[in-house]
Amino acid sequence: MPRRRAELKASRARIVAAPDQARRGFERDLHDGAQQRIVALGLGLRTVEASVPPADLAVRKQLDNVINGLAELYTNLQELSRGIHPAILSKGGLGPALRALARRSVVPVSIHVDVEGRLPESIEVAAYYVVAEALTNAAKHSQASGVAIRVTLAADALDIEVADDGVGGATSEAGGSGLVGLRDRVEAVSGRLAVSSPPGEGTTLTARIPRTASADPAGGQPA
């Protein structure tokens, strides 16, 4: 029976990790392929624009419109790639990634992150999506005026708390909230997720992920 449970846990971890790997690959392909190509095209068009006589205003205007369109496309692809897999999480670690989430939140956020150094990738990704989903739900459903995020690293576990002052009434079993999939993600790294949301008293989402969840199901290593 213990062996069977271990096999089920490993299977769940692989299922959760597979789309993360795909997103990372897609983000790299966008950055190294399409985005760099757009930059090269923009620079080439600027060179062409510089060779157009100043009196030929119509051509210069057309070129300028195309170049500006490429710049907008580049920005759109940047936003898309961040949504696919947060590059700042891969490069900077959990603290900078969570602070970036807080800055982009439409609901005002206070944040305290006490995490030094890097954690295994599977833990960082799980923690990132706990906070991201909590902020998304707060913006969509809570009618909150503020959200408080607290992430601390103890000797044995990473503790996450996201609390809003909204209307409450959320449930981890609500199919449209994303919390069901989030629970699977956290449990795949041996963690536990809980939601407290009394009606009229706001919602608090907590997660505890053991630091012993260091074996990355995809075989990755902490950065």
mmCIF file of C-alpha atoms in Angstrom:
data_model
loop_
_atom_site.group_PDB
_atom_site.id
_atom_site.type_symbol
_atom_site.label_atom_id
_atom_site.label_comp_id
_atom_site.label_asym_id
_atom_site.label_seq_id
_atom_site.Cartn_x
_atom_site.Cartn_y
_atom_site.Cartn_z
ATOM 1 C CA MET A 1 0.000 0.000 0.000
ATOM 2 C CA PRO A 2 2.763 2.563 0.798
ATOM 3 C CA ARG A 3 4.379 1.747 -2.534
ATOM 4 C CA ARG A 4 1.074 2.246 -4.323
ATOM 5 C CA ARG A 5 0.582 5.636 -2.656
ATOM 6 C CA ALA A 6 4.094 6.660 -3.640
ATOM 7 C CA GLU A 7 3.429 5.645 -7.248
ATOM 8 C CA LEU A 8 0.183 7.646 -7.308
ATOM 9 C CA LYS A 9 1.940 10.685 -5.845
ATOM 10 C CA ALA A 10 4.726 10.442 -8.430
ATOM 11 C CA SER A 11 2.171 10.098 -11.222
ATOM 12 C CA ARG A 12 0.285 13.178 -10.049
ATOM 13 C CA ALA A 13 3.546 15.140 -9.840
ATOM 14 C CA ARG A 14 4.439 14.188 -13.418
ATOM 15 C CA ILE A 15 0.993 15.234 -14.653
ATOM 16 C CA VAL A 16 1.331 18.630 -12.946
ATOM 17 C CA ALA A 17 4.910 19.114 -14.173
ATOM 18 C CA ALA A 18 4.248 18.273 -17.838
ATOM 19 C CA PRO A 19 2.373 21.488 -18.751
ATOM 20 C CA ASP A 20 4.956 23.530 -16.811
ATOM 21 C CA GLN A 21 7.701 22.050 -18.991
ATOM 22 C CA ALA A 22 5.695 22.787 -22.118
ATOM 23 C CA ARG A 23 5.108 26.407 -21.036
ATOM 24 C CA ARG A 24 8.797 26.924 -20.314
ATOM 25 C CA GLY A 25 9.697 25.562 -23.738
ATOM 26 C CA PHE A 26 7.146 27.765 -25.471
ATOM 27 C CA GLU A 27 8.361 30.836 -23.580
ATOM 28 C CA ARG A 28 11.955 30.105 -24.633
ATOM 29 C CA ASP A 29 10.883 29.585 -28.246
ATOM 30 C CA LEU A 30 9.017 32.907 -28.265
ATOM 31 C CA HIS A 31 11.969 34.770 -26.765
ATOM 32 C CA ASP A 32 14.702 33.171 -28.848
ATOM 33 C CA GLY A 33 12.691 32.939 -32.067
ATOM 34 C CA ALA A 34 9.762 35.241 -32.812
ATOM 35 C CA GLN A 35 10.684 38.080 -30.447
ATOM 36 C CA GLN A 36 14.292 38.283 -31.612
ATOM 37 C CA ARG A 37 13.145 38.158 -35.229
ATOM 38 C CA ILE A 38 10.810 41.107 -34.603
ATOM 39 C CA VAL A 39 13.677 43.107 -33.097
ATOM 40 C CA ALA A 40 15.865 42.356 -36.120
ATOM 41 C CA LEU A 41 13.111 43.357 -38.548
ATOM 42 C CA GLY A 42 12.507 46.611 -36.680
ATOM 43 C CA LEU A 43 16.190 47.512 -36.795
ATOM 44 C CA GLY A 44 16.327 46.678 -40.491
ATOM 45 C CA LEU A 45 13.341 48.882 -41.240
ATOM 46 C CA ARG A 46 14.878 51.756 -39.274
ATOM 47 C CA THR A 47 17.920 51.467 -41.530
ATOM 48 C CA VAL A 48 15.680 51.572 -44.591
ATOM 49 C CA GLU A 49 13.773 54.538 -43.169
ATOM 50 C CA ALA A 50 17.004 56.469 -42.671
ATOM 51 C CA SER A 51 17.812 56.050 -46.372
ATOM 52 C CA VAL A 52 14.488 57.500 -47.530
ATOM 53 C CA PRO A 53 14.766 61.147 -48.629
ATOM 54 C CA PRO A 54 13.248 63.557 -46.091
ATOM 55 C CA ALA A 55 10.954 64.939 -48.770
ATOM 56 C CA ASP A 56 9.299 61.530 -49.285
ATOM 57 C CA LEU A 57 6.997 61.930 -46.315
ATOM 58 C CA ALA A 58 4.429 59.313 -47.375
ATOM 59 C CA VAL A 59 6.988 56.490 -47.476
ATOM 60 C CA ARG A 60 8.600 57.568 -44.233
ATOM 61 C CA LYS A 61 5.178 57.633 -42.574
ATOM 62 C CA GLN A 62 4.333 54.161 -43.837
ATOM 63 C CA LEU A 63 7.640 52.770 -42.597
ATOM 64 C CA ASP A 64 7.154 54.441 -39.230
ATOM 65 C CA ASN A 65 3.694 52.864 -38.906
ATOM 66 C CA VAL A 66 5.067 49.407 -39.692
ATOM 67 C CA ILE A 67 7.922 49.816 -37.201
ATOM 68 C CA ASN A 68 5.545 50.967 -34.478
ATOM 69 C CA GLY A 69 3.296 48.004 -35.261
ATOM 70 C CA LEU A 70 6.238 45.637 -34.821
ATOM 71 C CA ALA A 71 7.049 47.287 -31.490
ATOM 72 C CA GLU A 72 3.463 46.726 -30.311
ATOM 73 C CA LEU A 73 3.602 43.107 -31.479
ATOM 74 C CA TYR A 74 6.842 42.610 -29.541
ATOM 75 C CA THR A 75 5.193 44.010 -26.406
ATOM 76 C CA ASN A 76 2.177 41.745 -26.881
ATOM 77 C CA LEU A 77 4.415 38.688 -27.240
ATOM 78 C CA GLN A 78 6.285 39.688 -24.089
ATOM 79 C CA GLU A 79 3.016 39.801 -22.148
ATOM 80 C CA LEU A 80 1.949 36.478 -23.643
ATOM 81 C CA SER A 81 5.215 34.791 -22.719
ATOM 82 C CA ARG A 82 4.984 36.082 -19.144
ATOM 83 C CA GLY A 83 1.543 34.554 -18.883
ATOM 84 C CA ILE A 84 2.746 31.234 -20.260
ATOM 85 C CA HIS A 85 5.615 30.874 -17.832
ATOM 86 C CA PRO A 86 6.966 33.684 -15.645
ATOM 87 C CA ALA A 87 10.522 34.281 -16.842
ATOM 88 C CA ILE A 88 11.257 36.295 -13.704
ATOM 89 C CA LEU A 89 10.588 33.174 -11.630
ATOM 90 C CA SER A 90 13.147 31.174 -13.599
ATOM 91 C CA LYS A 91 15.747 33.933 -13.529
ATOM 92 C CA GLY A 92 15.207 35.752 -10.246
ATOM 93 C CA GLY A 93 13.532 33.282 -7.936
ATOM 94 C CA LEU A 94 10.383 33.332 -5.867
ATOM 95 C CA GLY A 95 10.745 36.702 -4.111
ATOM 96 C CA PRO A 96 11.114 38.895 -7.222
ATOM 97 C CA ALA A 97 8.419 36.892 -9.044
ATOM 98 C CA LEU A 98 5.877 37.364 -6.250
ATOM 99 C CA ARG A 99 6.657 41.073 -5.976
ATOM 100 C CA ALA A 100 6.078 41.395 -9.723
ATOM 101 C CA LEU A 101 2.684 39.726 -9.274
ATOM 102 C CA ALA A 102 1.860 42.176 -6.495
ATOM 103 C CA ARG A 103 2.788 45.186 -8.643
ATOM 104 C CA ARG A 104 0.517 43.999 -11.471
ATOM 105 C CA SER A 105 -2.449 43.277 -9.215
ATOM 106 C CA VAL A 106 -5.536 45.418 -9.806
ATOM 107 C CA VAL A 107 -6.292 45.136 -6.076
ATOM 108 C CA PRO A 108 -3.798 46.967 -3.798
ATOM 109 C CA VAL A 109 -1.360 44.491 -2.263
ATOM 110 C CA SER A 110 0.896 44.506 0.774
ATOM 111 C CA ILE A 111 3.540 41.827 0.560
ATOM 112 C CA HIS A 112 6.127 40.299 2.874
ATOM 113 C CA VAL A 113 8.445 37.642 1.463
ATOM 114 C CA ASP A 114 11.057 36.114 3.745
ATOM 115 C CA VAL A 115 12.771 33.676 1.394
ATOM 116 C CA GLU A 116 16.506 33.755 0.793
ATOM 117 C CA GLY A 117 18.169 31.933 -2.057
ATOM 118 C CA ARG A 118 16.532 29.487 -4.427
ATOM 119 C CA LEU A 119 14.208 26.598 -3.792
ATOM 120 C CA PRO A 120 13.616 23.535 -5.976
ATOM 121 C CA GLU A 121 11.787 24.557 -9.110
ATOM 122 C CA SER A 122 8.723 22.450 -8.320
ATOM 123 C CA ILE A 123 8.249 24.317 -5.020
ATOM 124 C CA GLU A 124 8.805 27.762 -6.538
ATOM 125 C CA VAL A 125 6.312 27.099 -9.330
ATOM 126 C CA ALA A 126 3.675 25.766 -6.937
ATOM 127 C CA ALA A 127 4.084 28.751 -4.602
ATOM 128 C CA TYR A 128 3.954 31.212 -7.499
ATOM 129 C CA TYR A 129 0.669 29.823 -8.771
ATOM 130 C CA VAL A 130 -0.857 29.762 -5.300
ATOM 131 C CA VAL A 131 -0.318 33.515 -5.039
ATOM 132 C CA ALA A 132 -1.245 34.182 -8.679
ATOM 133 C CA GLU A 133 -4.542 32.291 -8.379
ATOM 134 C CA ALA A 134 -5.380 33.957 -5.068
ATOM 135 C CA LEU A 135 -4.829 37.409 -6.595
ATOM 136 C CA THR A 136 -6.871 36.498 -9.660
ATOM 137 C CA ASN A 137 -9.774 35.323 -7.502
ATOM 138 C CA ALA A 138 -9.536 38.433 -5.327
ATOM 139 C CA ALA A 139 -9.758 40.652 -8.411
ATOM 140 C CA LYS A 140 -12.628 38.721 -9.989
ATOM 141 C CA HIS A 141 -14.799 37.661 -7.084
ATOM 142 C CA SER A 142 -13.912 39.186 -3.721
ATOM 143 C CA GLN A 143 -14.754 42.886 -4.154
ATOM 144 C CA ALA A 144 -11.758 43.418 -1.866
ATOM 145 C CA SER A 145 -10.080 46.750 -1.234
ATOM 146 C CA GLY A 146 -6.781 45.124 -0.287
ATOM 147 C CA VAL A 147 -4.814 41.876 -0.224
ATOM 148 C CA ALA A 148 -2.025 40.889 2.170
ATOM 149 C CA ILE A 149 0.569 38.328 1.057
ATOM 150 C CA ARG A 150 2.949 36.687 3.493
ATOM 151 C CA VAL A 151 5.475 34.059 2.424
ATOM 152 C CA THR A 152 8.002 32.699 4.893
ATOM 153 C CA LEU A 153 10.553 29.929 4.747
ATOM 154 C CA ALA A 154 10.952 27.827 7.876
ATOM 155 C CA ALA A 155 13.388 25.014 8.493
ATOM 156 C CA ASP A 156 10.967 22.383 7.257
ATOM 157 C CA ALA A 157 8.480 24.125 4.970
ATOM 158 C CA LEU A 158 7.484 27.121 2.876
ATOM 159 C CA ASP A 159 4.401 28.832 4.308
ATOM 160 C CA ILE A 160 2.139 30.973 2.123
ATOM 161 C CA GLU A 161 -0.786 33.120 3.193
ATOM 162 C CA VAL A 162 -2.889 35.367 0.955
ATOM 163 C CA ALA A 163 -5.707 37.207 2.712
ATOM 164 C CA ASP A 164 -8.205 39.690 1.282
ATOM 165 C CA ASP A 165 -10.829 41.866 2.968
ATOM 166 C CA GLY A 166 -13.586 41.064 0.491
ATOM 167 C CA VAL A 167 -17.018 39.508 0.681
ATOM 168 C CA GLY A 168 -15.863 35.951 1.441
ATOM 169 C CA GLY A 169 -17.942 32.929 0.570
ATOM 170 C CA ALA A 170 -15.279 31.248 -1.583
ATOM 171 C CA THR A 171 -14.850 27.483 -1.570
ATOM 172 C CA SER A 172 -11.957 25.316 -2.652
ATOM 173 C CA GLU A 173 -14.443 23.031 -4.373
ATOM 174 C CA ALA A 174 -15.805 25.750 -6.674
ATOM 175 C CA GLY A 175 -15.110 24.518 -10.178
ATOM 176 C CA GLY A 176 -14.687 27.958 -11.728
ATOM 177 C CA SER A 177 -12.290 29.350 -9.150
ATOM 178 C CA GLY A 178 -9.202 27.414 -10.185
ATOM 179 C CA LEU A 179 -8.683 26.237 -6.612
ATOM 180 C CA VAL A 180 -9.328 22.579 -7.415
ATOM 181 C CA GLY A 181 -6.415 22.466 -9.857
ATOM 182 C CA LEU A 182 -4.346 24.520 -7.448
ATOM 183 C CA ARG A 183 -4.935 21.967 -4.701
ATOM 184 C CA ASP A 184 -3.692 19.233 -7.047
ATOM 185 C CA ARG A 185 -0.582 21.275 -7.826
ATOM 186 C CA VAL A 186 0.234 21.832 -4.152
ATOM 187 C CA GLU A 187 -0.463 18.234 -3.150
ATOM 188 C CA ALA A 188 1.772 17.036 -5.996
ATOM 189 C CA VAL A 189 4.719 18.487 -4.042
ATOM 190 C CA SER A 190 3.461 16.970 -0.760
ATOM 191 C CA GLY A 191 1.913 20.275 0.336
ATOM 192 C CA ARG A 192 -1.439 21.207 1.794
ATOM 193 C CA LEU A 193 -3.814 23.953 0.689
ATOM 194 C CA ALA A 194 -6.624 25.426 2.795
ATOM 195 C CA VAL A 195 -9.219 28.122 2.206
ATOM 196 C CA SER A 196 -11.049 30.038 4.931
ATOM 197 C CA SER A 197 -13.776 32.301 3.566
ATOM 198 C CA PRO A 198 -16.657 33.070 5.927
ATOM 199 C CA PRO A 199 -19.321 35.170 4.172
ATOM 200 C CA GLY A 200 -18.678 38.853 4.793
ATOM 201 C CA GLU A 201 -15.256 38.274 6.370
ATOM 202 C CA GLY A 202 -12.899 37.990 3.417
ATOM 203 C CA THR A 203 -10.931 35.043 2.119
ATOM 204 C CA THR A 204 -7.657 33.623 3.394
ATOM 205 C CA LEU A 205 -5.789 31.061 1.351
ATOM 206 C CA THR A 206 -2.938 29.224 3.053
ATOM 207 C CA ALA A 207 -0.499 26.665 1.743
ATOM 208 C CA ARG A 208 2.334 24.778 3.358
ATOM 209 C CA ILE A 209 4.885 23.067 1.132
ATOM 210 C CA PRO A 210 7.561 20.923 2.797
ATOM 211 C CA ARG A 211 11.123 21.654 1.835
ATOM 212 C CA THR A 212 11.651 17.912 1.512
ATOM 213 C CA ALA A 213 9.621 18.119 -1.714
ATOM 214 C CA SER A 214 12.913 18.650 -3.504
ATOM 215 C CA ALA A 215 12.686 15.928 -6.099
ATOM 216 C CA ASP A 216 11.512 17.650 -9.234
ATOM 217 C CA PRO A 217 9.106 15.316 -11.007
ATOM 218 C CA ALA A 218 10.513 16.386 -14.355
ATOM 219 C CA GLY A 219 14.078 15.816 -13.230
ATOM 220 C CA GLY A 220 14.944 19.499 -12.946
ATOM 221 C CA GLN A 221 17.222 21.007 -10.349
ATOM 222 C CA PRO A 222 16.881 24.170 -8.347
ATOM 223 C CA ALA A 223 18.441 27.109 -10.117
#
